[in-house]
């Protein structure tokens, strides 16, 4: 047992050290990939180092800076070597590497550290807020990296181009396309390697269970097959831009996966689509059509994250509707919602010449119960009254709390006989056993009002049922005396 603990402790001690060489390898490897995907001078279809830097800074904080700084220096060396045909201008390299490293790290540190600070307070479920924060802050970081990087490197002679605005625009889109598609996966990799200690979690970067069922695998295969077919068709038809527009189909398929499969399936769909579009673009010259591919990748990513957050939004809206339409203490309908539903039901009953009944009920002895056992006991009695009353209702009947201890039932299609049977059933259930844990019985007074042949308004029915209820209360009080 001691040996096992020692091994586990040793693993925890050395695993985080893998993060630095891993970050360096990921950054340089993706930098070389980006260089192979240049569709214009200094403009890459996809710039994964942006995602590596962002994920590293978010996941492990400032500890990622040394590895990223070294990677930026080595990347600048590779760029300078390529620009000068193997002859490195040491002065240009020294200044450019420092400028690029500071700008690149600083630009992505801003959104990464803001998200890192927000992560502990983010809800466990994926909601619109963290998704919007990730998408907007990521766009801001990519914009800062593009604008400041273009301006800074043009001053160091590493970047020589006539139209800096065009380069900055392409730089921004390439960085952002890689960031939104790769950052969640890279954050997961860093957490798997470095362990959870000190590593931030954030809802848009979560993957959930990795197990994929047959349904998910089939849908992912369809998504990738359609994407690949469109890209191959684009190549065979002499780079027809109109065919690239059909990449909207994979977006629709991805939304299908998002709404029917697991979180991991959705993330794999996003990652696979991005790799396919980038990989295919590496095999042929896309030229100005690179913007269409970038837009497709960004659209699919944004739609994926926003759609993943939709269930939480629906649940929040449902909770809000429930708070408005239901009484918070007892779960019965609110008076306003009850009156709206009854008005509709009464109009339907009148059109169909069907009866309907309203039953008013009032909890007996609530004040004495509160005075004797406290308000918590009174609340328990009100809840128990609603629970036992609902258990006696049909599927189309409903119950509302009109005021403190006053409730109403609406029984569509019920005549006086059925309403009386419902009341008798409720009385029996209330008297059957005491309310635990205090051991007191709950009793109530009832009043019934039914619609007449020419119809009756809600206010008339409530008034009639209320009068009948108080008559019942007086009669039961006299009987008890």
Coordinates of C-alpha atoms in Angstrom, one line a residue, residues 72-481:
X72 CA 8.1 32.2 -30.5
X73 CA 11.8 32.7 -30.7
X74 CA 12.3 29.5 -32.7
X75 CA 9.4 30.3 -34.9
X76 CA 10.8 33.7 -35.7
X77 CA 14.1 32.0 -36.5
X78 CA 12.4 29.7 -39.0
X79 CA 10.5 32.7 -40.6
X80 CA 13.7 34.7 -40.9
X81 CA 15.6 31.8 -42.4
X82 CA 12.9 31.4 -45.0
X83 CA 12.7 35.1 -45.8
X84 CA 16.4 35.5 -46.4
X85 CA 17.0 32.1 -48.1
X86 CA 18.9 30.6 -45.2
X87 CA 20.9 33.7 -44.2
X88 CA 19.6 34.8 -40.9
X89 CA 19.9 38.6 -40.2
X90 CA 20.8 38.4 -36.5
X91 CA 19.8 42.0 -35.8
X92 CA 16.4 41.5 -37.4
X93 CA 16.0 38.1 -35.7
X94 CA 16.9 39.4 -32.2
X95 CA 14.4 42.3 -32.3
X96 CA 11.7 40.5 -34.2
X97 CA 11.7 37.5 -32.0
X98 CA 11.4 39.6 -28.9
X99 CA 8.6 41.8 -30.4
X100 CA 6.7 38.8 -31.7
X101 CA 7.0 36.9 -28.5
X102 CA 5.8 39.8 -26.4
X103 CA 2.9 40.7 -28.7
X104 CA 1.8 37.1 -29.2
X105 CA 1.9 36.1 -25.6
X106 CA 0.4 39.4 -24.4
X107 CA -2.4 39.4 -26.9
X108 CA -3.6 35.9 -25.9
X109 CA -2.8 36.4 -22.2
X110 CA -5.5 39.0 -22.0
X111 CA -8.5 36.7 -22.9
X112 CA -6.9 33.6 -21.4
X113 CA -6.3 35.2 -18.0
X114 CA -9.8 36.8 -18.0
X115 CA -11.4 33.4 -18.7
X116 CA -9.1 31.8 -16.1
X117 CA -10.3 34.3 -13.5
X118 CA -13.9 33.7 -14.5
X119 CA -13.7 29.9 -14.6
X120 CA -14.2 29.2 -10.9
X121 CA -17.4 31.1 -10.9
X122 CA -18.7 29.6 -14.1
X123 CA -21.7 27.2 -13.7
X124 CA -20.9 23.5 -14.1
X125 CA -23.4 23.3 -17.0
X126 CA -22.6 24.8 -20.3
X127 CA -24.5 28.1 -20.6
X128 CA -24.6 31.0 -23.0
X129 CA -22.4 33.2 -20.7
X130 CA -19.2 31.1 -20.8
X131 CA -19.7 30.3 -24.5
X132 CA -20.1 34.0 -25.3
X133 CA -17.1 34.9 -23.2
X134 CA -14.9 32.4 -25.0
X135 CA -16.0 33.4 -28.5
X136 CA -15.8 37.1 -27.9
X137 CA -12.6 37.2 -25.8
X138 CA -11.0 34.8 -28.3
X139 CA -11.9 37.1 -31.1
X140 CA -10.4 40.0 -29.2
X141 CA -7.1 38.1 -28.5
X142 CA -6.8 37.2 -32.2
X143 CA -7.5 40.7 -33.2
X144 CA -4.8 42.1 -30.9
X145 CA -2.3 39.5 -32.0
X146 CA -3.0 40.4 -35.7
X147 CA -3.0 44.2 -35.5
X148 CA -0.1 44.5 -33.1
X149 CA 1.9 41.7 -34.7
X150 CA 1.5 43.2 -38.2
X151 CA 2.5 46.6 -37.0
X152 CA 5.4 45.5 -34.8
X153 CA 7.0 43.1 -37.3
X154 CA 6.7 45.5 -40.1
X155 CA 8.8 47.9 -38.0
X156 CA 11.5 45.2 -37.5
X157 CA 11.8 44.4 -41.2
X158 CA 10.7 40.8 -40.6
X159 CA 7.4 41.6 -42.3
X160 CA 7.6 43.3 -45.7
X161 CA 4.2 43.8 -47.4
X162 CA 2.5 46.6 -49.2
X163 CA -0.9 46.2 -47.7
X164 CA -0.7 45.7 -43.9
X165 CA -4.4 45.9 -43.4
X166 CA -5.0 43.0 -45.7
X167 CA -2.3 40.9 -43.9
X168 CA -3.7 41.8 -40.5
X169 CA -7.2 40.8 -41.6
X170 CA -6.0 37.4 -42.9
X171 CA -3.8 37.0 -39.8
X172 CA -6.8 37.6 -37.5
X173 CA -9.1 35.2 -39.3
X174 CA -6.5 32.5 -39.4
X175 CA -5.7 32.8 -35.7
X176 CA -9.4 32.9 -34.7
X177 CA -10.3 29.9 -36.9
X178 CA -7.7 27.8 -35.2
X179 CA -8.4 29.1 -31.7
X180 CA -12.2 28.3 -31.7
X181 CA -11.7 24.9 -33.2
X182 CA -8.6 23.6 -31.4
X183 CA -8.4 25.4 -28.0
X184 CA -10.9 23.1 -26.3
X185 CA -9.1 20.0 -27.4
X186 CA -5.7 21.3 -26.5
X187 CA -7.0 22.4 -23.1
X188 CA -8.1 18.8 -22.6
X189 CA -4.7 17.4 -23.6
X190 CA -2.9 19.7 -21.2
X191 CA -5.2 18.7 -18.4
X192 CA -4.7 15.0 -19.2
X193 CA -0.9 15.4 -19.2
X194 CA -0.5 17.7 -16.3
X195 CA -3.3 16.5 -14.0
X196 CA -6.0 18.5 -12.5
X197 CA -3.8 20.3 -9.9
X198 CA -3.7 24.0 -10.8
X199 CA -5.4 23.4 -14.2
X200 CA -8.5 25.4 -14.9
X201 CA -11.7 23.9 -16.1
X202 CA -14.2 25.8 -18.2
X203 CA -17.5 24.5 -19.6
X204 CA -16.8 25.1 -23.3
X205 CA -13.6 23.1 -23.0
X206 CA -15.2 20.0 -21.4
X207 CA -15.7 16.8 -23.3
X208 CA -17.6 14.6 -20.9
X209 CA -17.7 10.8 -21.4
X210 CA -15.4 9.6 -24.3
X211 CA -17.4 6.5 -25.1
X212 CA -19.1 6.8 -28.5
X213 CA -22.1 4.6 -29.3
X214 CA -23.0 3.3 -32.7
X215 CA -25.4 6.1 -33.4
X216 CA -22.8 8.8 -32.6
X217 CA -20.1 7.0 -34.7
X218 CA -22.5 6.7 -37.7
X219 CA -23.4 10.4 -37.5
X220 CA -19.8 11.5 -37.2
X221 CA -18.9 9.3 -40.2
X222 CA -21.6 10.9 -42.2
X223 CA -20.4 14.4 -41.2
X224 CA -16.8 13.6 -42.3
X225 CA -17.9 11.8 -45.5
X226 CA -20.1 14.8 -46.6
X227 CA -17.3 17.2 -45.8
X228 CA -14.7 15.2 -47.7
X229 CA -17.0 14.8 -50.7
X230 CA -17.6 18.5 -50.9
X231 CA -13.9 19.3 -50.7
X232 CA -13.0 16.6 -53.3
X233 CA -15.8 17.9 -55.6
X234 CA -14.3 21.4 -55.2
X235 CA -11.0 20.1 -56.4
X236 CA -12.4 18.1 -59.3
X237 CA -14.6 21.0 -60.5
X238 CA -11.7 23.4 -60.9
X239 CA -12.0 25.0 -57.5
X240 CA -15.7 26.0 -57.9
X241 CA -16.4 28.4 -55.1
X242 CA -20.2 27.7 -55.4
X243 CA -19.4 24.1 -54.2
X244 CA -17.6 25.4 -51.1
X245 CA -20.8 27.2 -50.1
X246 CA -22.4 23.7 -49.8
X247 CA -20.2 23.3 -46.6
X248 CA -23.3 24.6 -44.9
X249 CA -24.5 20.9 -45.0
X250 CA -21.8 19.8 -42.5
X251 CA -22.9 22.6 -40.3
X252 CA -26.4 21.3 -40.3
X253 CA -25.2 17.7 -39.7
X254 CA -23.0 19.0 -36.8
X255 CA -26.1 20.6 -35.2
X256 CA -27.9 17.3 -35.5
X257 CA -25.0 15.6 -33.6
X258 CA -25.0 18.4 -31.0
X259 CA -28.7 18.0 -30.2
X260 CA -28.8 14.2 -30.2
X261 CA -25.4 12.9 -29.0
X262 CA -22.9 13.5 -26.2
X263 CA -20.7 16.4 -25.6
X264 CA -17.6 14.4 -26.7
X265 CA -19.3 13.5 -30.0
X266 CA -19.9 17.2 -30.7
X267 CA -16.4 18.2 -29.9
X268 CA -15.0 15.4 -32.1
X269 CA -17.3 16.6 -34.9
X270 CA -15.9 20.1 -34.6
X271 CA -12.3 18.9 -34.5
X272 CA -12.7 16.4 -37.3
X273 CA -14.3 19.0 -39.6
X274 CA -11.5 21.4 -39.0
X275 CA -8.8 18.9 -39.7
X276 CA -10.5 17.8 -42.9
X277 CA -10.9 21.3 -44.3
X278 CA -7.4 22.3 -43.4
X279 CA -5.9 19.0 -44.5
X280 CA -7.7 19.1 -47.8
X281 CA -6.6 22.7 -48.3
X282 CA -3.0 21.7 -47.8
X283 CA -3.3 19.4 -50.9
X284 CA -4.3 22.1 -53.4
X285 CA -4.2 25.8 -53.9
X286 CA -7.4 27.5 -52.5
X287 CA -6.3 31.0 -53.2
X288 CA -9.0 33.5 -52.3
X289 CA -11.4 30.7 -51.4
X290 CA -9.5 30.3 -48.1
X291 CA -11.9 32.8 -46.6
X292 CA -14.8 30.5 -47.4
X293 CA -13.1 27.6 -45.6
X294 CA -12.2 29.7 -42.6
X295 CA -15.8 31.1 -42.4
X296 CA -17.1 27.5 -42.5
X297 CA -14.8 26.4 -39.7
X298 CA -15.7 29.4 -37.5
X299 CA -19.4 29.1 -38.2
X300 CA -19.4 25.4 -37.3
X301 CA -17.5 26.1 -34.1
X302 CA -19.7 29.0 -33.0
X303 CA -22.9 27.1 -33.9
X304 CA -21.6 24.1 -32.0
X305 CA -20.9 26.0 -28.8
X306 CA -24.1 28.1 -28.9
X307 CA -26.2 25.0 -29.6
X308 CA -24.5 23.1 -26.7
X309 CA -25.5 25.9 -24.4
X310 CA -29.1 25.9 -25.7
X311 CA -30.4 23.2 -23.3
X312 CA -29.3 25.2 -20.3
X313 CA -31.1 28.2 -21.7
X314 CA -34.2 26.1 -22.3
X315 CA -34.0 24.8 -18.7
X316 CA -33.5 28.3 -17.3
X317 CA -36.5 29.6 -19.3
X318 CA -38.6 26.6 -18.1
X319 CA -37.6 27.4 -14.5
X320 CA -38.6 31.0 -15.0
X321 CA -41.9 30.0 -16.5
X322 CA -42.5 27.7 -13.6
X323 CA -41.7 30.4 -11.1
X324 CA -44.2 32.7 -12.8
X325 CA -47.0 30.1 -13.3
X326 CA -46.6 28.1 -10.0
X327 CA -46.7 28.9 -6.3
X328 CA -43.2 28.5 -4.9
X329 CA -44.2 26.9 -1.6
X330 CA -46.8 24.3 -2.6
X331 CA -46.2 23.8 -6.4
X332 CA -49.9 24.6 -7.2
X333 CA -50.6 27.0 -10.0
X334 CA -50.5 30.7 -9.3
X335 CA -53.7 32.6 -9.3
X336 CA -53.0 34.5 -12.5
X337 CA -52.1 31.4 -14.4
X338 CA -55.1 29.5 -13.0
X339 CA -57.5 32.3 -14.1
X340 CA -56.0 32.3 -17.6
X341 CA -56.3 28.6 -18.0
X342 CA -59.8 28.5 -16.6
X343 CA -61.0 31.2 -18.9
X344 CA -59.8 29.1 -21.9
X345 CA -61.4 25.9 -20.5
X346 CA -64.7 27.6 -19.8
X347 CA -64.9 29.0 -23.3
X348 CA -64.2 25.5 -24.7
X349 CA -66.8 24.0 -22.4
X350 CA -69.4 26.5 -23.6
X351 CA -68.7 25.8 -27.3
X352 CA -69.0 22.1 -26.7
X353 CA -72.0 22.4 -24.3
X354 CA -70.0 20.5 -21.7
X355 CA -70.2 21.0 -17.9
X356 CA -67.3 22.2 -15.7
X357 CA -66.8 22.6 -12.0
X358 CA -64.8 24.8 -9.7
X359 CA -64.0 23.6 -6.1
X360 CA -62.8 26.1 -3.5
X361 CA -61.0 24.7 -0.5
X362 CA -59.6 26.3 2.6
X363 CA -57.2 24.8 5.1
X364 CA -58.8 24.6 8.5
X365 CA -57.1 25.9 11.6
X366 CA -53.9 27.3 9.9
X367 CA -53.6 30.2 12.4
X368 CA -53.8 27.8 15.4
X369 CA -51.3 25.5 13.7
X370 CA -48.8 28.3 13.2
X371 CA -49.3 29.5 16.7
X372 CA -48.9 26.0 18.2
X373 CA -46.2 24.4 16.0
X374 CA -44.7 27.4 14.2
X375 CA -44.9 28.6 10.6
X376 CA -42.8 25.8 9.3
X377 CA -45.5 23.4 10.4
X378 CA -48.1 25.6 8.6
X379 CA -46.1 25.5 5.4
X380 CA -45.9 21.7 5.7
X381 CA -49.6 21.5 6.1
X382 CA -50.2 23.6 3.0
X383 CA -47.9 21.5 0.9
X384 CA -49.5 18.3 2.2
X385 CA -52.9 19.6 1.3
X386 CA -51.8 20.2 -2.3
X387 CA -50.0 16.9 -2.6
X388 CA -53.0 14.8 -1.3
X389 CA -55.5 16.9 -3.3
X390 CA -53.6 16.5 -6.6
X391 CA -53.4 12.8 -6.1
X392 CA -57.2 12.7 -6.3
X393 CA -57.5 14.7 -9.6
X394 CA -57.8 13.5 -13.1
X395 CA -55.2 14.1 -15.9
X396 CA -57.1 17.2 -17.1
X397 CA -57.9 18.7 -13.7
X398 CA -55.6 21.3 -12.1
X399 CA -55.2 23.2 -8.8
X400 CA -54.1 26.7 -7.8
X401 CA -53.3 28.6 -4.7
X402 CA -55.4 31.7 -4.7
X403 CA -54.2 33.3 -1.4
X404 CA -52.6 32.2 1.9
X405 CA -54.6 29.1 2.8
X406 CA -57.2 29.3 0.0
X407 CA -57.0 27.0 -3.0
X408 CA -59.2 26.2 -6.1
X409 CA -59.6 23.1 -8.3
X410 CA -60.9 23.2 -11.8
X411 CA -62.6 20.1 -13.1
X412 CA -63.3 20.3 -16.8
X413 CA -66.2 18.1 -17.9
X414 CA -67.3 17.5 -14.3
X415 CA -70.9 17.9 -13.1
X416 CA -71.9 18.3 -9.5
X417 CA -71.9 14.6 -8.8
X418 CA -68.3 14.1 -10.0
X419 CA -67.2 17.2 -8.2
X420 CA -68.7 15.9 -5.0
X421 CA -67.0 12.6 -5.5
X422 CA -63.6 14.3 -5.9
X423 CA -64.2 16.3 -2.7
X424 CA -65.2 13.1 -0.8
X425 CA -62.0 11.4 -2.1
X426 CA -59.8 14.3 -0.9
X427 CA -61.5 14.3 2.5
X428 CA -60.8 10.6 2.9
X429 CA -57.1 11.0 1.9
X430 CA -56.6 13.9 4.3
X431 CA -58.1 12.0 7.2
X432 CA -56.4 8.8 6.3
X433 CA -53.1 9.5 8.1
X434 CA -51.4 12.4 10.0
X435 CA -48.8 14.7 8.5
X436 CA -45.3 13.6 9.5
X437 CA -43.1 14.3 11.4
X438 CA -45.3 16.4 13.7
X439 CA -48.3 13.9 13.7
X440 CA -51.2 16.4 13.1
X441 CA -54.1 15.8 10.7
X442 CA -54.9 18.2 7.9
X443 CA -58.6 19.2 7.3
X444 CA -60.2 21.5 4.8
X445 CA -63.5 23.1 4.0
X446 CA -64.9 22.7 0.4
X447 CA -67.3 24.6 -1.8
X448 CA -68.5 23.5 -5.3
X449 CA -69.8 25.6 -8.2
X450 CA -70.8 24.2 -11.6
X451 CA -71.5 25.9 -14.9
X452 CA -75.1 26.3 -15.9
X453 CA -76.5 25.7 -19.4
X454 CA -75.9 29.2 -20.6
X455 CA -72.4 29.3 -19.2
X456 CA -71.0 31.3 -16.3
X457 CA -68.0 33.6 -15.9
X458 CA -65.0 32.7 -13.8
X459 CA -65.8 35.4 -11.2
X460 CA -69.4 34.1 -10.8
X461 CA -68.1 30.5 -10.3
X462 CA -65.5 31.6 -7.8
X463 CA -68.0 33.6 -5.9
X464 CA -70.5 30.8 -5.8
X465 CA -67.8 28.2 -4.8
X466 CA -66.5 30.6 -2.1
X467 CA -69.9 31.0 -0.6
X468 CA -70.4 27.3 -0.6
X469 CA -67.0 26.8 1.0
X470 CA -67.8 29.1 3.9
X471 CA -71.2 27.5 4.4
X472 CA -69.4 24.2 4.7
X473 CA -66.9 25.7 7.2
X474 CA -69.7 27.0 9.4
X475 CA -71.6 23.7 9.3
X476 CA -68.5 21.7 10.2
X477 CA -67.7 24.2 13.0
X478 CA -71.2 23.8 14.5
X479 CA -71.0 20.1 14.1
X480 CA -67.7 20.0 16.0
X481 CA -69.1 22.1 18.8

